[in-house]
């Protein structure tokens, strides 16, 4: 009798095995069928055959909704971009790059301003004051004071979410708290099996709200995808209302005259630092275009 295939979700990759949870919630340690050539990612929905108790073979990958490359994960609904209130102070250039990448992949972003019990610096004030008015959700959190945790859980309910951001922003401590694991800084979480600053691979964890969340290694440098220069501003929601005031339909909002976006910057409707970060990305995109001509 031929074994039946089941649909499952890849929770983690470790030691050459793929850990797949089926719809009833049973976890299987799986290998790959030899015919599969595409790389399997955490978050992939797969068809697999159970070979014996707790083990199986992955037969095929279901079509993906999207995929991120840093971290490598598929079928993401939301990205929580974690920036620290201080120590380290938030990098608005990195934040804008991350926001662009998340929107480019058609994923919902939410900014998490962690360690809100610490003092503010200039970038923290800019972040807190500008981005909500630009249309982005922002949640202030503190693990030590239990602030903002329920708001994240409410947004993550029923979704597959990712925590992303630079090292030192407190992602591992935050994910411990979201999972209901209370540990002091530097201790090893029994549930996750690692300590502070030791995230080395991507893994999905079940949240008490019914969603899934992935921690990811910290990073500071992100390559841009193959976006065209005339498309870049499409991923800046705070530019959209002002683009109608541009003389040219393909305006890059850079050296052109009669540009509605530049007028909005001059009027303070778009933050100057946000616009300058856009110009840095635009120059990078244009450089890539010149290289491939």
Short mmCIF file of C-alpha atoms in Angstrom, two decimals:
data_model
loop_
_atom_site.label_atom_id
_atom_site.label_comp_id
_atom_site.label_asym_id
_atom_site.label_seq_id
_atom_site.Cartn_x
_atom_site.Cartn_y
_atom_site.Cartn_z
CA UNK A 1 0.00 0.00 0.00
CA UNK A 2 1.42 3.40 -1.02
CA UNK A 3 2.12 5.80 1.84
CA UNK A 4 -0.08 8.91 1.89
CA UNK A 5 1.43 12.37 1.52
CA UNK A 6 0.58 15.17 3.94
CA UNK A 7 1.01 18.92 3.83
CA UNK A 8 3.33 20.46 6.36
CA UNK A 9 5.24 23.61 7.29
CA UNK A 10 9.05 23.72 7.54
CA UNK A 11 9.91 25.14 10.97
CA UNK A 12 13.70 24.83 10.86
CA UNK A 13 16.67 23.36 8.99
CA UNK A 14 19.37 21.78 11.11
CA UNK A 15 22.10 19.20 10.59
CA UNK A 16 20.91 18.29 7.10
CA UNK A 17 17.35 17.59 8.28
CA UNK A 18 14.11 19.53 7.72
CA UNK A 19 11.74 19.76 10.67
CA UNK A 20 8.20 19.75 9.33
CA UNK A 21 4.98 20.18 11.32
CA UNK A 22 1.81 18.73 9.81
CA UNK A 23 -1.66 20.24 10.16
CA UNK A 24 -2.54 18.28 13.34
CA UNK A 25 0.67 19.64 14.88
CA UNK A 26 2.94 16.58 14.76
CA UNK A 27 6.63 17.33 14.10
CA UNK A 28 8.61 15.18 11.66
CA UNK A 29 12.35 15.04 11.02
CA UNK A 30 12.51 14.83 7.23
CA UNK A 31 14.99 14.22 4.44
CA UNK A 32 14.61 15.28 0.81
CA UNK A 33 13.44 13.19 -2.06
CA UNK A 34 16.32 13.18 -4.57
CA UNK A 35 14.29 14.78 -7.36
CA UNK A 36 13.88 18.12 -5.51
CA UNK A 37 16.35 20.67 -6.87
CA UNK A 38 15.06 23.92 -5.38
CA UNK A 39 16.40 25.01 -2.01
CA UNK A 40 13.89 24.48 0.79
CA UNK A 41 13.49 27.40 3.20
CA UNK A 42 12.03 27.83 6.65
CA UNK A 43 8.39 28.80 6.11
CA UNK A 44 7.97 26.64 3.01
CA UNK A 45 4.78 24.62 2.72
CA UNK A 46 5.72 21.14 1.55
CA UNK A 47 4.18 17.78 0.73
CA UNK A 48 5.87 14.95 2.61
CA UNK A 49 5.49 11.23 3.26
CA UNK A 50 5.83 9.83 6.77
CA UNK A 51 8.24 6.87 6.65
CA UNK A 52 8.13 5.90 10.32
CA UNK A 53 7.22 7.48 13.63
CA UNK A 54 8.53 11.04 13.72
CA UNK A 55 10.38 10.78 10.40
CA UNK A 56 9.53 11.48 6.78
CA UNK A 57 10.59 12.41 3.26
CA UNK A 58 9.76 15.74 1.58
CA UNK A 59 8.28 15.10 -1.86
CA UNK A 60 7.70 18.63 -3.21
CA UNK A 61 7.50 22.33 -2.36
CA UNK A 62 4.22 24.23 -2.63
CA UNK A 63 4.25 27.60 -4.50
CA UNK A 64 5.60 30.47 -2.38
CA UNK A 65 3.83 33.75 -1.69
CA UNK A 66 7.19 35.49 -1.20
CA UNK A 67 10.69 34.92 0.08
CA UNK A 68 13.27 36.91 1.98
CA UNK A 69 16.99 36.39 1.53
CA UNK A 70 18.38 37.85 4.75
CA UNK A 71 16.99 36.06 6.69
CA UNK A 72 16.20 33.18 4.30
CA UNK A 73 12.53 32.48 4.93
CA UNK A 74 9.41 32.00 2.79
CA UNK A 75 5.72 32.91 3.01
CA UNK A 76 6.07 35.83 5.43
CA UNK A 77 3.02 37.98 6.27
CA UNK A 78 4.66 40.60 8.51
CA UNK A 79 8.11 41.84 9.45
CA UNK A 80 8.70 43.49 12.81
CA UNK A 81 11.72 45.77 12.27
CA UNK A 82 13.36 46.05 15.68
CA UNK A 83 15.40 49.15 16.49
CA UNK A 84 16.74 49.89 19.96
CA UNK A 85 15.78 53.08 21.76
CA UNK A 86 19.45 53.36 22.61
CA UNK A 87 22.55 51.17 23.01
CA UNK A 88 22.77 51.07 20.03
CA UNK A 89 20.94 54.19 18.89
CA UNK A 90 18.67 53.51 15.89
CA UNK A 91 20.10 53.85 12.39
CA UNK A 92 17.47 55.59 10.29
CA UNK A 93 19.38 54.74 7.10
CA UNK A 94 19.17 51.04 7.94
CA UNK A 95 15.52 51.42 8.93
CA UNK A 96 14.63 53.01 5.58
CA UNK A 97 16.48 50.29 3.70
CA UNK A 98 14.64 47.59 5.64
CA UNK A 99 11.27 49.28 5.11
CA UNK A 100 11.92 49.40 1.36
CA UNK A 101 12.91 45.72 1.25
CA UNK A 102 9.84 44.61 3.22
CA UNK A 103 7.45 46.61 1.03
CA UNK A 104 9.24 45.44 -2.13
CA UNK A 105 8.40 41.85 -1.16
CA UNK A 106 4.75 42.85 -0.55
CA UNK A 107 5.00 42.19 3.20
CA UNK A 108 3.46 44.32 5.96
CA UNK A 109 6.09 46.16 8.04
CA UNK A 110 5.82 47.23 11.66
CA UNK A 111 8.54 49.23 13.42
CA UNK A 112 9.35 48.10 16.96
CA UNK A 113 11.21 50.66 19.06
CA UNK A 114 12.66 48.38 21.72
CA UNK A 115 14.29 49.24 25.07
CA UNK A 116 11.95 52.20 25.47
CA UNK A 117 12.92 52.39 29.17
CA UNK A 118 16.24 53.95 28.05
CA UNK A 119 16.84 57.64 27.32
CA UNK A 120 16.06 59.01 23.88
CA UNK A 121 18.61 60.41 21.49
CA UNK A 122 17.98 62.56 18.40
CA UNK A 123 17.38 59.64 16.04
CA UNK A 124 14.98 58.02 18.49
CA UNK A 125 12.88 61.20 18.61
CA UNK A 126 12.93 61.49 14.81
CA UNK A 127 11.85 57.87 14.43
CA UNK A 128 9.05 58.12 16.98
CA UNK A 129 7.70 61.41 15.65
CA UNK A 130 7.93 60.92 11.89
CA UNK A 131 7.24 57.31 10.90
CA UNK A 132 3.70 56.94 12.33
CA UNK A 133 2.74 60.11 10.43
CA UNK A 134 4.29 58.56 7.30
CA UNK A 135 1.87 55.64 7.54
CA UNK A 136 3.95 53.04 9.40
CA UNK A 137 2.81 51.15 12.48
CA UNK A 138 5.15 51.73 15.42
CA UNK A 139 5.16 49.89 18.74
CA UNK A 140 7.34 50.92 21.68
CA UNK A 141 8.48 47.94 23.74
CA UNK A 142 10.45 47.11 26.85
CA UNK A 143 11.10 43.55 27.94
CA UNK A 144 12.16 44.62 31.43
CA UNK A 145 8.99 46.69 31.95
CA UNK A 146 6.65 44.43 29.94
CA UNK A 147 5.61 47.26 27.59
CA UNK A 148 4.16 46.68 24.11
CA UNK A 149 4.30 42.87 24.18
CA UNK A 150 0.54 42.39 23.87
CA UNK A 151 0.40 44.82 20.92
CA UNK A 152 2.92 42.73 18.99
CA UNK A 153 1.01 39.54 19.81
CA UNK A 154 -2.24 41.13 18.61
CA UNK A 155 -0.67 42.07 15.26
CA UNK A 156 1.03 38.68 14.85
CA UNK A 157 -2.10 36.61 15.56
CA UNK A 158 -2.74 34.19 12.69
CA UNK A 159 0.28 35.44 10.75
CA UNK A 160 3.81 34.28 9.97
CA UNK A 161 6.06 37.06 11.20
CA UNK A 162 9.77 37.80 11.34
CA UNK A 163 11.81 39.82 13.79
CA UNK A 164 14.53 41.63 11.86
CA UNK A 165 17.02 44.31 12.75
CA UNK A 166 20.60 44.97 13.73
CA UNK A 167 22.52 43.03 16.37
CA UNK A 168 22.10 44.45 19.84
CA UNK A 169 18.55 45.70 19.30
CA UNK A 170 17.20 43.08 21.72
CA UNK A 171 15.50 40.70 19.28
CA UNK A 172 16.38 37.52 21.20
CA UNK A 173 15.18 38.94 24.52
CA UNK A 174 12.03 40.17 22.81
CA UNK A 175 11.25 36.82 21.20
CA UNK A 176 11.76 35.11 24.58
CA UNK A 177 9.13 37.42 26.08
CA UNK A 178 6.72 36.94 23.17
CA UNK A 179 6.96 33.18 23.64
CA UNK A 180 6.35 33.51 27.37
CA UNK A 181 9.92 32.56 28.30
CA UNK A 182 11.15 34.90 31.04
CA UNK A 183 14.95 34.87 31.25
CA UNK A 184 17.51 37.31 32.53
CA UNK A 185 19.92 38.77 29.98
CA UNK A 186 22.66 36.28 29.16
CA UNK A 187 20.76 33.19 30.27
CA UNK A 188 19.95 30.39 27.86
CA UNK A 189 16.29 29.95 27.06
CA UNK A 190 15.27 26.32 27.50
CA UNK A 191 12.59 26.74 24.88
CA UNK A 192 14.82 28.30 22.24
CA UNK A 193 18.14 26.82 23.35
CA UNK A 194 20.40 29.84 23.01
CA UNK A 195 21.53 32.94 24.80
CA UNK A 196 21.89 36.58 23.92
CA UNK A 197 23.49 37.44 20.53
CA UNK A 198 23.74 33.76 19.51
CA UNK A 199 21.11 33.55 16.76
CA UNK A 200 22.78 31.53 14.01
CA UNK A 201 19.89 30.10 12.02
CA UNK A 202 16.30 30.91 11.20
CA UNK A 203 13.57 29.05 13.06
CA UNK A 204 9.81 29.49 13.37
CA UNK A 205 8.22 29.38 16.83
CA UNK A 206 4.53 29.10 17.71
CA UNK A 207 3.17 32.15 19.52
CA UNK A 208 0.49 31.93 22.23
CA UNK A 209 -1.74 34.14 20.02
CA UNK A 210 -1.82 31.45 17.30
CA UNK A 211 0.72 33.00 14.95
CA UNK A 212 4.29 32.02 14.12
CA UNK A 213 7.40 34.13 14.56
CA UNK A 214 11.00 33.76 13.40
CA UNK A 215 14.09 35.15 14.98
CA UNK A 216 16.95 35.90 12.61
CA UNK A 217 20.66 36.69 12.76
CA UNK A 218 21.46 40.37 13.17
CA UNK A 219 22.70 42.24 10.11
CA UNK A 220 23.72 45.73 9.10
CA UNK A 221 24.38 45.49 5.32
CA UNK A 222 21.65 44.59 2.88
CA UNK A 223 21.94 44.32 -0.89
CA UNK A 224 19.13 45.84 -2.91
CA UNK A 225 16.99 43.69 -5.21
CA UNK A 226 16.74 44.37 -8.95
CA UNK A 227 14.41 47.36 -8.67
CA UNK A 228 14.53 50.06 -11.36
CA UNK A 229 15.31 53.65 -10.42
CA UNK A 230 11.93 54.91 -11.68
CA UNK A 231 10.19 52.35 -9.43
CA UNK A 232 12.04 53.03 -6.18
CA UNK A 233 9.70 55.75 -4.91
CA UNK A 234 6.74 53.38 -5.36
CA UNK A 235 7.86 51.82 -2.06
CA UNK A 236 7.78 55.11 -0.14
CA UNK A 237 4.17 55.54 1.02
CA UNK A 238 4.91 59.03 2.38
CA UNK A 239 5.89 60.16 -1.15
CA UNK A 240 2.71 59.04 -2.88
CA UNK A 241 0.40 62.02 -2.31
CA UNK A 242 3.14 64.41 -3.43
CA UNK A 243 4.11 62.58 -6.65
CA UNK A 244 1.00 63.98 -8.35
CA UNK A 245 2.68 67.39 -8.17
CA UNK A 246 5.63 66.29 -10.30
CA UNK A 247 5.84 67.63 -13.86
CA UNK A 248 7.22 64.37 -15.24
CA UNK A 249 5.49 60.99 -14.91
CA UNK A 250 8.85 59.21 -14.51
CA UNK A 251 10.25 61.76 -12.05
CA UNK A 252 13.04 60.35 -9.87
CA UNK A 253 12.63 63.22 -7.34
CA UNK A 254 16.32 63.96 -7.60
CA UNK A 255 17.63 66.49 -10.14
CA UNK A 256 14.32 67.25 -11.87
CA UNK A 257 12.69 70.66 -11.69
CA UNK A 258 9.07 71.13 -10.62
CA UNK A 259 9.03 68.04 -8.36
CA UNK A 260 6.21 67.61 -5.87
CA UNK A 261 8.27 65.38 -3.58
CA UNK A 262 11.10 67.91 -3.32
CA UNK A 263 8.60 70.68 -2.58
CA UNK A 264 7.15 68.50 0.21
CA UNK A 265 10.65 68.09 1.68
CA UNK A 266 11.21 71.85 1.59
CA UNK A 267 7.83 72.37 3.30
CA UNK A 268 8.66 69.83 6.03
CA UNK A 269 5.90 67.43 4.97
CA UNK A 270 8.52 64.76 4.19
CA UNK A 271 11.40 64.57 6.65
CA UNK A 272 14.70 65.69 5.14
CA UNK A 273 16.57 62.70 6.63
CA UNK A 274 14.05 60.32 5.03
CA UNK A 275 14.54 62.02 1.65
CA UNK A 276 18.35 61.93 1.98
CA UNK A 277 18.19 58.21 2.75
CA UNK A 278 16.05 57.77 -0.36
CA UNK A 279 18.70 59.56 -2.46
CA UNK A 280 21.41 57.20 -1.15
CA UNK A 281 19.33 54.20 -2.23
CA UNK A 282 18.52 55.86 -5.56
CA UNK A 283 22.22 56.40 -6.32
CA UNK A 284 22.89 52.76 -5.48
CA UNK A 285 20.09 51.59 -7.78
CA UNK A 286 21.29 53.85 -10.60
CA UNK A 287 24.84 52.56 -10.18
CA UNK A 288 23.56 48.99 -10.51
CA UNK A 289 21.67 49.98 -13.65
CA UNK A 290 24.83 51.43 -15.21
CA UNK A 291 26.77 48.25 -14.40
CA UNK A 292 24.26 46.04 -16.23
CA UNK A 293 23.90 48.11 -19.37
#
